[in-house]
Amino acid sequence: MKRLKIVSVILTASVLAGITSCSSEPAGTTSSSMEPTTTAEVETEATTAEPEITETTRIDPQSTEPLCHIYFEEYDSFEVTSTDLVDGVWADITSNTFLGENLSPQLSWEPVEGAEEYVIYMVDRNSNGFLQWKSAGIKTTELPQGWTSNLTEYNGPHLGHGYTHIYDIYVIALRAPTTRLKGALNAANPRLEEFFEEIDTDTEGNTGNIIAYGTISGIFTDARYRNI
């Protein structure tokens, strides 16, 4: 499949919002590794979804600076942990690459009072709301590695080009089940924030459905660009 190569100097508002919206980003600088797109390449690009990448990011995996979060900040928060996140880097096994097995990360958190269920989203922050994980109806607070359905609910990091991207996992505690989780898996979702807002309405149309959220963030680096 031919991949669309995007001119690296174009910085879209969505990428800037994900990378530079706050001062608590991990230490890193932006760089380009893309070539200009030709008309022929655009016309022959396959329809299979790929991240809409407009810049790449070099991030120091040893940085102790916390990552900022751009969704759900108006709600109370709780801690989420994962044994598949080490020194701020997602384990290779969680990736859909030759290095990994495309297994969803292990997650755990403390029960949230009043929560009937939890939903999970994993977002590639550098690719216009690109979703790697979307699951609903979760009743437990401990998910083992590989818990979710491979490819139908989870498709791990698989950078087609670029250096390092930030992947945020959101665990959202709900008072009642939501009608449905919007957002296309393994595709860019420019309206992702709007979809998140709709979770706050339950199946009967009552608002105030979100009690709290937990989040955990880490980076994953394209294997072709490691150690450079």
Short mmCIF file of C-alpha atoms in Angstrom, two decimals:
data_model
loop_
_atom_site.label_atom_id
_atom_site.label_comp_id
_atom_site.label_asym_id
_atom_site.label_seq_id
_atom_site.Cartn_x
_atom_site.Cartn_y
_atom_site.Cartn_z
CA MET A 1 0.00 0.00 0.00
CA LYS A 2 1.31 3.43 -0.85
CA ARG A 3 1.30 5.82 2.05
CA LEU A 4 0.63 9.48 1.58
CA LYS A 5 3.78 11.46 2.39
CA ILE A 6 2.90 14.83 3.84
CA VAL A 7 5.07 17.93 3.62
CA SER A 8 6.60 18.19 7.05
CA VAL A 9 6.54 21.96 7.29
CA ILE A 10 2.73 22.06 7.50
CA LEU A 11 1.71 22.20 11.17
CA THR A 12 -2.01 21.67 11.60
CA ALA A 13 -3.91 23.20 14.51
CA SER A 14 -4.81 19.78 15.85
CA VAL A 15 -1.19 18.69 16.12
CA LEU A 16 -0.16 21.94 17.73
CA ALA A 17 -2.98 21.60 20.27
CA GLY A 18 -1.74 18.13 21.17
CA ILE A 19 1.93 19.00 21.41
CA THR A 20 2.30 22.61 22.45
CA SER A 21 -0.90 23.43 24.33
CA CYS A 22 0.84 23.41 27.70
CA SER A 23 4.29 23.77 29.18
CA SER A 24 4.38 20.36 30.85
CA GLU A 25 5.29 18.39 27.72
CA PRO A 26 8.27 15.99 27.88
CA ALA A 27 11.53 17.41 26.64
CA GLY A 28 11.71 17.19 22.86
CA THR A 29 12.03 19.00 19.57
CA THR A 30 10.25 18.65 16.26
CA SER A 31 11.97 17.49 13.11
CA SER A 32 10.96 16.41 9.66
CA SER A 33 11.54 13.16 7.79
CA MET A 34 8.85 13.47 5.12
CA GLU A 35 9.19 14.11 1.40
CA PRO A 36 6.87 16.27 -0.73
CA THR A 37 3.73 14.60 -2.01
CA THR A 38 3.34 14.20 -5.76
CA THR A 39 0.04 14.14 -7.64
CA ALA A 40 0.65 10.52 -8.64
CA GLU A 41 1.12 9.48 -5.04
CA VAL A 42 -2.14 11.09 -3.98
CA GLU A 43 -4.08 9.43 -6.79
CA THR A 44 -2.75 5.95 -5.99
CA GLU A 45 -3.03 6.09 -2.22
CA ALA A 46 -4.99 3.17 -0.77
CA THR A 47 -8.12 3.87 1.23
CA THR A 48 -6.97 2.01 4.35
CA ALA A 49 -6.76 4.48 7.21
CA GLU A 50 -3.35 5.74 8.23
CA PRO A 51 -2.51 8.44 10.77
CA GLU A 52 -2.64 11.93 9.29
CA ILE A 53 0.84 12.90 10.37
CA THR A 54 2.02 16.43 9.65
CA GLU A 55 5.09 16.52 11.82
CA THR A 56 7.23 14.19 13.88
CA THR A 57 8.41 14.66 17.39
CA ARG A 58 11.65 13.70 19.09
CA ILE A 59 10.96 13.12 22.79
CA ASP A 60 13.45 12.16 25.45
CA PRO A 61 12.04 8.91 26.96
CA GLN A 62 14.05 9.56 30.13
CA SER A 63 12.35 12.91 30.75
CA THR A 64 10.61 13.16 34.12
CA GLU A 65 8.39 16.03 33.02
CA PRO A 66 4.68 15.07 33.20
CA LEU A 67 2.54 15.01 30.09
CA CYS A 68 -0.40 17.41 29.88
CA HIS A 69 -3.86 16.23 28.86
CA ILE A 70 -6.31 17.94 26.60
CA TYR A 71 -9.58 16.13 27.35
CA PHE A 72 -11.82 15.80 30.45
CA GLU A 73 -9.86 18.30 32.54
CA GLU A 74 -13.10 19.73 33.99
CA TYR A 75 -13.81 16.42 35.76
CA ASP A 76 -12.32 14.82 38.85
CA SER A 77 -9.46 12.47 38.10
CA PHE A 78 -8.09 9.18 39.39
CA GLU A 79 -4.83 7.31 38.90
CA VAL A 80 -4.37 4.66 36.21
CA THR A 81 -1.28 2.44 36.14
CA SER A 82 0.14 -0.02 33.62
CA THR A 83 2.92 -2.58 33.80
CA ASP A 84 3.33 -2.05 30.06
CA LEU A 85 4.50 1.53 30.55
CA VAL A 86 8.14 1.69 31.63
CA ASP A 87 10.02 4.98 31.97
CA GLY A 88 7.30 6.68 29.96
CA VAL A 89 7.55 4.27 27.01
CA TRP A 90 4.86 1.81 25.89
CA ALA A 91 6.13 -1.76 25.62
CA ASP A 92 6.80 -3.07 22.12
CA ILE A 93 4.36 -5.95 22.70
CA THR A 94 1.47 -3.46 22.65
CA SER A 95 2.35 -2.29 19.13
CA ASN A 96 1.05 -3.59 15.82
CA THR A 97 4.56 -3.83 14.38
CA PHE A 98 7.11 -6.53 13.69
CA LEU A 99 8.39 -5.87 17.21
CA GLY A 100 5.03 -6.42 18.90
CA GLU A 101 1.98 -8.65 19.22
CA ASN A 102 -0.74 -5.97 19.14
CA LEU A 103 -1.84 -6.73 22.70
CA SER A 104 -3.73 -4.04 24.61
CA PRO A 105 -1.75 -2.74 27.61
CA GLN A 106 -2.36 -3.97 31.15
CA LEU A 107 -4.33 -1.37 33.11
CA SER A 108 -5.48 -1.00 36.70
CA TRP A 109 -7.19 1.69 38.80
CA GLU A 110 -9.14 2.02 42.03
CA PRO A 111 -12.95 1.70 41.85
CA VAL A 112 -14.77 5.00 41.43
CA GLU A 113 -17.72 5.45 43.77
CA GLY A 114 -21.02 5.45 41.90
CA ALA A 115 -19.57 4.11 38.65
CA GLU A 116 -21.67 1.48 36.90
CA GLU A 117 -19.18 0.99 34.10
CA TYR A 118 -16.01 2.33 32.52
CA VAL A 119 -15.07 3.12 28.94
CA ILE A 120 -11.60 3.36 27.44
CA TYR A 121 -10.10 5.39 24.63
CA MET A 122 -6.46 5.31 23.49
CA VAL A 123 -5.53 8.31 21.35
CA ASP A 124 -2.47 9.08 19.25
CA ARG A 125 -2.09 12.68 20.33
CA ASN A 126 0.02 13.60 17.31
CA SER A 127 -2.37 12.41 14.60
CA ASN A 128 -5.66 14.33 14.62
CA GLY A 129 -7.61 12.16 17.07
CA PHE A 130 -6.33 8.84 15.70
CA LEU A 131 -7.87 6.08 17.85
CA GLN A 132 -5.91 2.98 18.84
CA TRP A 133 -8.36 1.61 21.43
CA LYS A 134 -12.10 1.99 22.05
CA SER A 135 -13.94 -0.23 24.56
CA ALA A 136 -17.17 0.14 26.55
CA GLY A 137 -19.13 -1.82 29.14
CA ILE A 138 -16.12 -2.44 31.40
CA LYS A 139 -17.14 -3.57 34.89
CA THR A 140 -13.74 -4.43 36.35
CA THR A 141 -10.87 -2.17 37.39
CA GLU A 142 -8.07 -4.57 36.42
CA LEU A 143 -7.45 -5.38 32.76
CA PRO A 144 -4.72 -7.89 31.91
CA GLN A 145 -2.45 -7.46 28.94
CA GLY A 146 -4.30 -8.40 25.77
CA TRP A 147 -7.71 -8.07 27.44
CA THR A 148 -9.57 -6.43 24.58
CA SER A 149 -10.50 -7.69 21.14
CA ASN A 150 -7.58 -7.41 18.76
CA LEU A 151 -8.22 -5.17 15.73
CA THR A 152 -11.96 -4.69 16.42
CA GLU A 153 -11.44 -2.70 19.63
CA TYR A 154 -7.67 -2.34 19.77
CA ASN A 155 -5.02 -1.65 17.16
CA GLY A 156 -1.81 -0.64 18.85
CA PRO A 157 0.83 1.89 17.82
CA HIS A 158 1.99 1.33 14.25
CA LEU A 159 3.64 4.47 12.95
CA GLY A 160 3.84 4.42 9.19
CA HIS A 161 6.48 7.12 9.26
CA GLY A 162 7.88 9.51 11.79
CA TYR A 163 9.87 9.31 14.96
CA THR A 164 7.97 9.38 18.25
CA HIS A 165 4.31 9.87 19.09
CA ILE A 166 2.48 10.33 22.39
CA TYR A 167 -0.31 7.85 23.19
CA ASP A 168 -2.87 8.80 25.84
CA ILE A 169 -5.22 6.25 27.42
CA TYR A 170 -8.39 7.60 29.02
CA VAL A 171 -10.45 5.52 31.44
CA ILE A 172 -13.82 7.22 32.01
CA ALA A 173 -16.10 6.31 34.92
CA LEU A 174 -19.81 6.52 34.08
CA ARG A 175 -22.93 6.54 36.24
CA ALA A 176 -24.88 4.69 33.56
CA PRO A 177 -24.06 3.12 30.19
CA THR A 178 -23.66 5.51 27.30
CA THR A 179 -25.69 5.08 24.12
CA ARG A 180 -22.62 4.18 22.11
CA LEU A 181 -19.00 5.16 21.77
CA LYS A 182 -18.44 7.27 18.70
CA GLY A 183 -15.16 7.47 16.86
CA ALA A 184 -13.57 5.27 14.21
CA LEU A 185 -10.87 2.86 15.37
CA ASN A 186 -7.60 3.04 13.45
CA ALA A 187 -8.57 6.32 11.84
CA ALA A 188 -8.29 10.05 12.41
CA ASN A 189 -11.23 11.63 14.26
CA PRO A 190 -11.22 15.43 13.91
CA ARG A 191 -14.44 15.59 15.99
CA LEU A 192 -13.08 13.45 18.82
CA GLU A 193 -13.61 16.11 21.50
CA GLU A 194 -17.27 16.34 20.47
CA PHE A 195 -17.60 12.56 20.70
CA PHE A 196 -16.11 12.64 24.18
CA GLU A 197 -18.64 15.26 25.27
CA GLU A 198 -21.50 12.98 24.18
CA ILE A 199 -20.39 10.33 26.69
CA ASP A 200 -21.71 12.67 29.38
CA THR A 201 -25.28 11.80 28.27
CA ASP A 202 -26.70 8.38 29.23
CA THR A 203 -29.08 6.14 27.30
CA GLU A 204 -32.10 7.99 28.73
CA GLY A 205 -30.78 11.37 27.70
CA ASN A 206 -29.67 12.49 31.15
CA THR A 207 -26.55 14.64 31.29
CA GLY A 208 -23.89 14.51 33.99
CA ASN A 209 -23.06 10.88 33.24
CA ILE A 210 -19.29 11.24 33.61
CA ILE A 211 -18.14 10.94 37.22
CA ALA A 212 -14.38 11.10 36.77
CA TYR A 213 -11.59 10.05 34.47
CA GLY A 214 -8.15 8.53 34.72
CA THR A 215 -5.38 8.89 32.20
CA ILE A 216 -1.98 7.44 31.50
CA SER A 217 0.39 8.55 28.76
CA GLY A 218 3.50 7.25 27.12
CA ILE A 219 5.48 7.38 23.92
CA PHE A 220 6.22 4.89 21.17
CA THR A 221 8.98 5.27 18.62
CA ASP A 222 9.06 3.91 15.10
CA ALA A 223 11.69 1.16 15.24
CA ARG A 224 13.33 2.43 12.07
CA TYR A 225 14.23 5.66 13.83
CA ARG A 226 15.45 4.42 17.19
CA ASN A 227 18.93 5.15 18.49
CA ILE A 228 19.58 8.03 16.08
#
